[in-house]
PDB file of C-alpha atoms and ligand atoms in Angstrom:
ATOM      1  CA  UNK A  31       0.000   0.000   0.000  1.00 89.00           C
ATOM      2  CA  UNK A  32       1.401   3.722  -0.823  1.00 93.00           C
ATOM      3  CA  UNK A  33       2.740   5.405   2.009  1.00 95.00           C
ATOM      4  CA  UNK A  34       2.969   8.669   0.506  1.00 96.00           C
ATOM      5  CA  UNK A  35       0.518  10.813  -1.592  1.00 97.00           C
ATOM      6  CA  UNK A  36      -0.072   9.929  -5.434  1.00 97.00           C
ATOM      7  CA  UNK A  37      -1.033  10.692  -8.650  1.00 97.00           C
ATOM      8  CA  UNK A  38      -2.349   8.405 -11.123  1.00 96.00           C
ATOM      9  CA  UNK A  39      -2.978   8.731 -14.656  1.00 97.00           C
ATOM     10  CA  UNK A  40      -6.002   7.232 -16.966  1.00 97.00           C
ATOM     11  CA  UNK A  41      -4.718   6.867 -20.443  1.00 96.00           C
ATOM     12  CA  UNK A  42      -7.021   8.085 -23.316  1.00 92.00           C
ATOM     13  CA  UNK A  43      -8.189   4.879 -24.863  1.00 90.00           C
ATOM     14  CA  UNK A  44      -9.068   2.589 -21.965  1.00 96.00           C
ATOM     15  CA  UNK A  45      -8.888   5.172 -18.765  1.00 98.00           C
ATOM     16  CA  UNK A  46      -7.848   1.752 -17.072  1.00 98.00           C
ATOM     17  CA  UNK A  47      -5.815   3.573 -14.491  1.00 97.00           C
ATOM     18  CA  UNK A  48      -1.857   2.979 -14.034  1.00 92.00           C
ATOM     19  CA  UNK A  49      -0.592   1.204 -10.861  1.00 93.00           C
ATOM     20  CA  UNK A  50      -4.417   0.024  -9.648  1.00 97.00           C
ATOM     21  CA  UNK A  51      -3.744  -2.451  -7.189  1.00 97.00           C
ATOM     22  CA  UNK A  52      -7.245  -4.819  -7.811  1.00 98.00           C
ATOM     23  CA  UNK A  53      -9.156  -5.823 -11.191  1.00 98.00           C
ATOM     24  CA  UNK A  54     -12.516  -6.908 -10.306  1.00 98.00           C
ATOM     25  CA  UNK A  55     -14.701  -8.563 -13.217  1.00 98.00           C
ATOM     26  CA  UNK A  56     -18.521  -9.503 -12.898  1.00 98.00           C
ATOM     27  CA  UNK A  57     -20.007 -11.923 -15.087  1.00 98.00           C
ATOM     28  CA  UNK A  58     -23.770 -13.311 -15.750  1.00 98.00           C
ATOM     29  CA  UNK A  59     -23.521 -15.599 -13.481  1.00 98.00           C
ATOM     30  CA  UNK A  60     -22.656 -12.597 -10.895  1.00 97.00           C
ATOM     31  CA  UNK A  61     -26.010 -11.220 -11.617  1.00 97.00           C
ATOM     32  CA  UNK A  62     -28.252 -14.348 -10.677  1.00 95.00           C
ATOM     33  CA  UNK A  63     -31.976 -12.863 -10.311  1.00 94.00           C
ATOM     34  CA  UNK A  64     -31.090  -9.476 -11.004  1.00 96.00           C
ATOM     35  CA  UNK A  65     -32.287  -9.446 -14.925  1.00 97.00           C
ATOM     36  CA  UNK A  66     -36.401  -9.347 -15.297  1.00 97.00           C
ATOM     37  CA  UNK A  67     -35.751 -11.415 -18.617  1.00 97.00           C
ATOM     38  CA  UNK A  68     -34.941 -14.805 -17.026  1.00 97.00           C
ATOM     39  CA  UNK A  69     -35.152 -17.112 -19.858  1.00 98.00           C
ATOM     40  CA  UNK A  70     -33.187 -14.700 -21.486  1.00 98.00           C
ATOM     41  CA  UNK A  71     -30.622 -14.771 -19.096  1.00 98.00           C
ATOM     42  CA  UNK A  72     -30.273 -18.370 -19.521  1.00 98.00           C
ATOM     43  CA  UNK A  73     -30.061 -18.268 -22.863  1.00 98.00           C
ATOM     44  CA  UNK A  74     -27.358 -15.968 -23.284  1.00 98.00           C
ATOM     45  CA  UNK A  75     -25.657 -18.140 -20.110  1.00 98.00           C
ATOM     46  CA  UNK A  76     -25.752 -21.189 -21.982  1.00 98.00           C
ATOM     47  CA  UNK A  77     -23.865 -19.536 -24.850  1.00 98.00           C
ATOM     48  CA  UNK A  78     -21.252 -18.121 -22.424  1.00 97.00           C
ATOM     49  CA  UNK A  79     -20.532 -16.148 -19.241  1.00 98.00           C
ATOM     50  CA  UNK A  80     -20.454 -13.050 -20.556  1.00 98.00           C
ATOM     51  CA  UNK A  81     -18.155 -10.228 -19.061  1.00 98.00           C
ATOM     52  CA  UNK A  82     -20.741  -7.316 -18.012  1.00 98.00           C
ATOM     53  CA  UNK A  83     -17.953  -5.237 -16.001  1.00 98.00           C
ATOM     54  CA  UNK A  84     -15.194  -4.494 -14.619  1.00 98.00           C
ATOM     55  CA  UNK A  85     -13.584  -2.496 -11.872  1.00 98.00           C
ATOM     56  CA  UNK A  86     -10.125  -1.326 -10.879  1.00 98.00           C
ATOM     57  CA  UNK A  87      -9.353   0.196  -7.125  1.00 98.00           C
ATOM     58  CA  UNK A  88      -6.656   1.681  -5.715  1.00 98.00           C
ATOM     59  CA  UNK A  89      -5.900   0.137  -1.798  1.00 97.00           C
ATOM     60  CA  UNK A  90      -6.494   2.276   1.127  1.00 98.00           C
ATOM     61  CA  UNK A  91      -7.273   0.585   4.487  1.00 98.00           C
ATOM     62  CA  UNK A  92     -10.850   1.022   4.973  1.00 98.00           C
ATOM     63  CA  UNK A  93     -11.332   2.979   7.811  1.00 98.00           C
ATOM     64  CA  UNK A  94     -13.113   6.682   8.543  1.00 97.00           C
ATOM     65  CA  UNK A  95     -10.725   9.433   6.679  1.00 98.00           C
ATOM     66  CA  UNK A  96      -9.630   7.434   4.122  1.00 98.00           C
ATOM     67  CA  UNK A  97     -11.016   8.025   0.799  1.00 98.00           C
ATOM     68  CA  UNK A  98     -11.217   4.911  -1.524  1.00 98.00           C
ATOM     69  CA  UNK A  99     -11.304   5.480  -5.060  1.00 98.00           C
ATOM     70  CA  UNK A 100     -11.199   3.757  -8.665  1.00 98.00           C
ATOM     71  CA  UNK A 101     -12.654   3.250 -12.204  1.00 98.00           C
ATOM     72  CA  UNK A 102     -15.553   1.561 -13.031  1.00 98.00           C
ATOM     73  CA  UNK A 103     -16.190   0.119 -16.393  1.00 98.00           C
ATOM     74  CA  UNK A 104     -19.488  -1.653 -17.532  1.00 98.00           C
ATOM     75  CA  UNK A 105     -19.197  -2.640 -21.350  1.00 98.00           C
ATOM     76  CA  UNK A 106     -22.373  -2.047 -23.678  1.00 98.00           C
ATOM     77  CA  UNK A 107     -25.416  -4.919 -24.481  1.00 98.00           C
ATOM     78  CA  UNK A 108     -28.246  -6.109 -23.102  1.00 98.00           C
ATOM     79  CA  UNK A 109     -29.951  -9.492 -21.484  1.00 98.00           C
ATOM     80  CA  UNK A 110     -33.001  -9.175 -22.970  1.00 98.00           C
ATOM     81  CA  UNK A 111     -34.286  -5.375 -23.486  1.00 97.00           C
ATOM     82  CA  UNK A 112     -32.236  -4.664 -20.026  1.00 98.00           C
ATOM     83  CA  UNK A 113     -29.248  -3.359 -20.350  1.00 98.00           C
ATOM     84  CA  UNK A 114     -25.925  -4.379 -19.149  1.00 98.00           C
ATOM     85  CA  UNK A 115     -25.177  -2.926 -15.263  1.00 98.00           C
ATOM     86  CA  UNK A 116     -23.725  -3.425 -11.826  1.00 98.00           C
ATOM     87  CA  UNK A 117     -24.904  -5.198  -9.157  1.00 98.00           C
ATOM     88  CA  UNK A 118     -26.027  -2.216  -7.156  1.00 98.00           C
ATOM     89  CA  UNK A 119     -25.600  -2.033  -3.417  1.00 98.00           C
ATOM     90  CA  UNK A 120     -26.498   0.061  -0.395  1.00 98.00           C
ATOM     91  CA  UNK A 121     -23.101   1.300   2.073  1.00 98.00           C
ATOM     92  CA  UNK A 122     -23.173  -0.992   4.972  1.00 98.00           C
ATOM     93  CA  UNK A 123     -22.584   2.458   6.894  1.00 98.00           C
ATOM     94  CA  UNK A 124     -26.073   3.400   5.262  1.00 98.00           C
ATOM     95  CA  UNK A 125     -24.985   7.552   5.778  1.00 98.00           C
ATOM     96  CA  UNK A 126     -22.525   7.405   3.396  1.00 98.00           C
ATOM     97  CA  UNK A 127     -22.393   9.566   0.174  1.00 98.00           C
ATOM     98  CA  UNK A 128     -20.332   8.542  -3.050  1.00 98.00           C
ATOM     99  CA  UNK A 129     -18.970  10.547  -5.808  1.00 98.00           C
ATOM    100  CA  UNK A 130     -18.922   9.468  -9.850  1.00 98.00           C
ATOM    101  CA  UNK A 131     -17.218  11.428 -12.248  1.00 98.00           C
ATOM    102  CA  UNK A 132     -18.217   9.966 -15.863  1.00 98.00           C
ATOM    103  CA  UNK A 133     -15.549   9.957 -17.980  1.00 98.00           C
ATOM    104  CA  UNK A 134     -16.732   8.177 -20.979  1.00 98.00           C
ATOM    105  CA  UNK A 135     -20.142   6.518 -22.455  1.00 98.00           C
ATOM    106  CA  UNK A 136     -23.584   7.046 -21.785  1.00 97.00           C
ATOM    107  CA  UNK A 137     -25.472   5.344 -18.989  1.00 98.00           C
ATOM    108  CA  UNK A 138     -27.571   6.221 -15.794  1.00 98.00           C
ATOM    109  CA  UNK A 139     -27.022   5.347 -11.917  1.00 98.00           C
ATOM    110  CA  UNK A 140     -30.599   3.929 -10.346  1.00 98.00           C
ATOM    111  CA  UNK A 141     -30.719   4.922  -7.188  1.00 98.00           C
ATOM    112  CA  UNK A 142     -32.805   4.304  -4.429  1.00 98.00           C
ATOM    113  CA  UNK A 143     -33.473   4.908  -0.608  1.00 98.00           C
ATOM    114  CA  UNK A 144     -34.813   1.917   2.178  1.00 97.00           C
ATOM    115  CA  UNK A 145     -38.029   4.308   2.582  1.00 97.00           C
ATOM    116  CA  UNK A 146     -39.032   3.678  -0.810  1.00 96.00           C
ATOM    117  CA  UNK A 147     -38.006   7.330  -2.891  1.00 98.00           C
ATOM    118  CA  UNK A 148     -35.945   6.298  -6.060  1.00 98.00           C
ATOM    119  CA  UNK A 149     -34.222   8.324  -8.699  1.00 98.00           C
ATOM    120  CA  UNK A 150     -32.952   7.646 -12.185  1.00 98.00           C
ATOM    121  CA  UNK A 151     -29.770  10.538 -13.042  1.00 98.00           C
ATOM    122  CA  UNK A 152     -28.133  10.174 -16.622  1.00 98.00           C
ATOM    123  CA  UNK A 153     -24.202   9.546 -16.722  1.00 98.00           C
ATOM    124  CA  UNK A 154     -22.371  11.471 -19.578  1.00 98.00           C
ATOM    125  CA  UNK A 155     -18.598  12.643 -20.223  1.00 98.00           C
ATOM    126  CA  UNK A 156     -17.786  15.517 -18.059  1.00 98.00           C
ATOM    127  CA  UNK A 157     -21.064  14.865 -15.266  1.00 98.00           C
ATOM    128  CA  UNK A 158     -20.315  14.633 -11.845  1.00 98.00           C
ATOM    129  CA  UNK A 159     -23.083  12.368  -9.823  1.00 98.00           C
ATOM    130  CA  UNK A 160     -23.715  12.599  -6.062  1.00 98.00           C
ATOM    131  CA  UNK A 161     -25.064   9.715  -4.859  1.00 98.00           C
ATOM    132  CA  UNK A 162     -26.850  10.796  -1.100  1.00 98.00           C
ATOM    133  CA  UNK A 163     -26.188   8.956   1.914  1.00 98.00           C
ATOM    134  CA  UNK A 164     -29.052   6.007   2.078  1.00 98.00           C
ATOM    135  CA  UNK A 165     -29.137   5.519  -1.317  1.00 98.00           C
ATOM    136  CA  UNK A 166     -28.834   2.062  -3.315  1.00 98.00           C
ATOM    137  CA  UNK A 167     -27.032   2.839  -6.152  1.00 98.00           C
ATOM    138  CA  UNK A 168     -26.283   0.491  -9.356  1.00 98.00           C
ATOM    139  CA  UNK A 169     -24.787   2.036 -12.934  1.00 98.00           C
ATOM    140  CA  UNK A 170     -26.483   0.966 -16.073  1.00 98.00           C
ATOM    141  CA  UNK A 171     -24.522   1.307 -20.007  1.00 98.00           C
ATOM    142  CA  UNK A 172     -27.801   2.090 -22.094  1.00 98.00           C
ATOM    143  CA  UNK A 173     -25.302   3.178 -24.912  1.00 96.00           C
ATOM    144  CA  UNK A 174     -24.885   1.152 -28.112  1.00 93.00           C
ATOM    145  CA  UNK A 175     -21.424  -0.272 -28.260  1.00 95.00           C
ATOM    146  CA  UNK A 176     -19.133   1.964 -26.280  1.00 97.00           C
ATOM    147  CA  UNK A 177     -18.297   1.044 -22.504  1.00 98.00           C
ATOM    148  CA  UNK A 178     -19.673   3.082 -19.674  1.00 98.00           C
ATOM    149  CA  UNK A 179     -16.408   4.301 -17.568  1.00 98.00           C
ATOM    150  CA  UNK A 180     -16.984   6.333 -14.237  1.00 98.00           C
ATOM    151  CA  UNK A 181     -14.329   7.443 -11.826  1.00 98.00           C
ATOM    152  CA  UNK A 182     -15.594   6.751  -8.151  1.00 98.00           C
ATOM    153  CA  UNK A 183     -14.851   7.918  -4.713  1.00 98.00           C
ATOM    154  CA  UNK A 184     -16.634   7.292  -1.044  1.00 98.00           C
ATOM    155  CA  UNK A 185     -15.453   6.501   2.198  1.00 98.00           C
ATOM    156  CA  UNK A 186     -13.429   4.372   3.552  1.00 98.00           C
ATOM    157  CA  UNK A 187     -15.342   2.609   6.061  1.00 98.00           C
ATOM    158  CA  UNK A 188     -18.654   2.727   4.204  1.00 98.00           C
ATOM    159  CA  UNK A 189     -18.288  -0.632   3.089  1.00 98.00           C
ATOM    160  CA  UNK A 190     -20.922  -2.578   0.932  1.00 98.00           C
ATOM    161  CA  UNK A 191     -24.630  -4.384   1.656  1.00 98.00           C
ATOM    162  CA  UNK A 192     -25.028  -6.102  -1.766  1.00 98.00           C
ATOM    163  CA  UNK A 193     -27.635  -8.752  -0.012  1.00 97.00           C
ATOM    164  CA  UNK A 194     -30.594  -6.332   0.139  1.00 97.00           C
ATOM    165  CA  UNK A 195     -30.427  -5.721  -3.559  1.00 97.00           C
ATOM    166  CA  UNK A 196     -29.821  -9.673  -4.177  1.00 96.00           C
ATOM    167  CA  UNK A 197     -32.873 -10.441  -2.631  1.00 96.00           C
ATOM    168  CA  UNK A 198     -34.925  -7.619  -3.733  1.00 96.00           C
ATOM    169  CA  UNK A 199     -34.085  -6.095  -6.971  1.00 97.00           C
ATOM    170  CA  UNK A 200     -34.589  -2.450  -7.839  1.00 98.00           C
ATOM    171  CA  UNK A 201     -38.268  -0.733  -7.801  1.00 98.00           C
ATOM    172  CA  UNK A 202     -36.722   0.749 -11.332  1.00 98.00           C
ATOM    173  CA  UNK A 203     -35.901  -1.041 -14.264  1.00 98.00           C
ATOM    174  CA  UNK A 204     -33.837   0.379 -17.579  1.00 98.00           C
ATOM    175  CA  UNK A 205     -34.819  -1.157 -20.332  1.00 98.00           C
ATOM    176  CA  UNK A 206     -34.341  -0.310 -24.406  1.00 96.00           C
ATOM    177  CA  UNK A 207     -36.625   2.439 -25.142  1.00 90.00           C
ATOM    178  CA  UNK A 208     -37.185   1.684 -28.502  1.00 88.00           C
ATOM    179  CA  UNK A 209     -37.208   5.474 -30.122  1.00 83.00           C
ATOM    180  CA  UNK A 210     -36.139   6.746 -26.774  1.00 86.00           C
ATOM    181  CA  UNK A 211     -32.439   6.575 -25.471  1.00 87.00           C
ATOM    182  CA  UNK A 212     -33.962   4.485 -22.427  1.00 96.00           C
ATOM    183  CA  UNK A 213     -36.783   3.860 -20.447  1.00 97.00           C
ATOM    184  CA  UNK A 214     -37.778   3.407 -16.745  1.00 98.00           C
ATOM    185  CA  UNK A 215     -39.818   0.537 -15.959  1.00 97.00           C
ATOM    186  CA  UNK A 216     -41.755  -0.808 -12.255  1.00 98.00           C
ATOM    187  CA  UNK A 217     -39.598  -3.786 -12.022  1.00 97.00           C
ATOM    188  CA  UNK A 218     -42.867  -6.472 -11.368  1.00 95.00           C
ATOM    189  CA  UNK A 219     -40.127  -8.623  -9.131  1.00 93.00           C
ATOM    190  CA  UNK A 220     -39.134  -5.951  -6.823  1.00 95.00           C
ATOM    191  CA  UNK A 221     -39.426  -7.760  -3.600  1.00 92.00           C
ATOM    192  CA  UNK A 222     -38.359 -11.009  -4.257  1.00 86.00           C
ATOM    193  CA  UNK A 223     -36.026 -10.554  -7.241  1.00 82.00           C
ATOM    194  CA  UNK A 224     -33.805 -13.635  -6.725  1.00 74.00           C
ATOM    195  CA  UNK A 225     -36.259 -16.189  -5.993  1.00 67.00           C
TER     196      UNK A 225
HETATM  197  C1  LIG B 101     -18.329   1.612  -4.570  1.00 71.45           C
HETATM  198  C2  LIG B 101     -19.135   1.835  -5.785  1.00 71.45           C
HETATM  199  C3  LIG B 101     -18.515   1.491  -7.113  1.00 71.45           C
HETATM  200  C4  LIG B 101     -19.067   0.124  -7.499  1.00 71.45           C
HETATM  201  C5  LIG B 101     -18.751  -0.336  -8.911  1.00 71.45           C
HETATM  202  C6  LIG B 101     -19.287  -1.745  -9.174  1.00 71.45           C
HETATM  203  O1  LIG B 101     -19.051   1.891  -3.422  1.00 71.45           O
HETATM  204  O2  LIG B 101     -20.266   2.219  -5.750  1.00 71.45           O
HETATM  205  O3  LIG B 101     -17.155   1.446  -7.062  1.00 71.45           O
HETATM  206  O4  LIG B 101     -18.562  -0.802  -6.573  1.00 71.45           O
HETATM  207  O5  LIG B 101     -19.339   0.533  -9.831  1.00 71.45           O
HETATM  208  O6  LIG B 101     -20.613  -1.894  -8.757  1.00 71.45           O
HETATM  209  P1  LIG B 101     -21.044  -2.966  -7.656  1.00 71.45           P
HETATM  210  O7  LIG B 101     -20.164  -2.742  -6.474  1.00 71.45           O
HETATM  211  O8  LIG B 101     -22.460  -2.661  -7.372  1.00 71.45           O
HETATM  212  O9  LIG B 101     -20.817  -4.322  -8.242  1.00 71.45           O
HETATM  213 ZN1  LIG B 102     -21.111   2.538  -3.705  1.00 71.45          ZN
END
């Protein structure tokens, strides 16, 4: 782990930053339950785990003052009419806020709180998203064949509740909007979205 304070850059081309420390890479079979289109999902399993995205971090100890920080990357398609995203999670500390810079694609963070509120916020080059403390938050690539990359930061001991979302799902679905870039759908599972 660095001991003294860093710069990093995030070559044109990839932004896959130099010197990350951890490559993380989520698959189909990572998002059991989550898609609406289940045979779908199958189908496209039986073919081949596909590689839905990917995530680079830099290591800082996870405790309060620390600020950990990375790239996210979630490549373009869809299972069904849903398109490709993350798994979404709540902060384990549920008062944490989160920062995403987009740096390339176009795409929009779900969000939602425990009470019930939810929000939909688009991700373009050059945004800046604040994701509120309490809110779920999962990033979805609704472009047509370019990857989705987002530069994140939150704190250190926020850590990450992805079982809520597992077992639940969204309330908000994106789905191909035919003329439309996108569009938001009730997801009909939202309750029991891994069953
Ligand atoms: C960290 C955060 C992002 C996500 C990344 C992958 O709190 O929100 O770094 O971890 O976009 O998404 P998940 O973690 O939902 O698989
Ligand atoms: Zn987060």
């Amino acid at each position: 782990m660095r001991t003294e304070p860093y710069t990093f850059g995030l070559p044109s081309g990839t932004f896959i930053p130099e010197n990350y420390d951890n490559h993380i890479e989520r698959r189909l079979t990572d998002m059991k339950g989550q898609y609406l289109d289940q045979d779908a999902y199958r189908a496209m399993l039986d073919q081949k785990d596909t590689l839905l995205y990917e995530v680079y971090e830099f290591k800082r100890p996870e405790v309060a003052g620390e600020l950990l920080h990375g790239i996210s990357i979630v490549h373009p398609g869809k299972v069904g009419s849903e398109y490709f995203m993350t798994k979404g999670h709540f902060h384990s500390v549920l008062e944490t806020g989160e920062i995403y810079y987009c740096l390339q694609g176009q795409g929009v963070m779900v969000m939602e709180t425990p009470e019930g509120e939810w929000a939909v916020e688009e991700l373009r080059p050059g945004r800046v998203l604040y994701v509120l403390p309490r809110w779920a938050h999962r990033s979805v690539n609704t472009g047509q064949d370019e990857d989705l990359i987002t530069f994140f930061v939150y704190p250190g001991d926020a850590g990450h509740d992805y079982g809520t979302i597992e077992q639940k799902g969204f309330r908000k679905l994106i789905v191909d909007g035919g003329d439309e870039a996108f569009s938001v759908i009730d997801n009909p599972r939202w309750g029991n979205a891994d069953s």
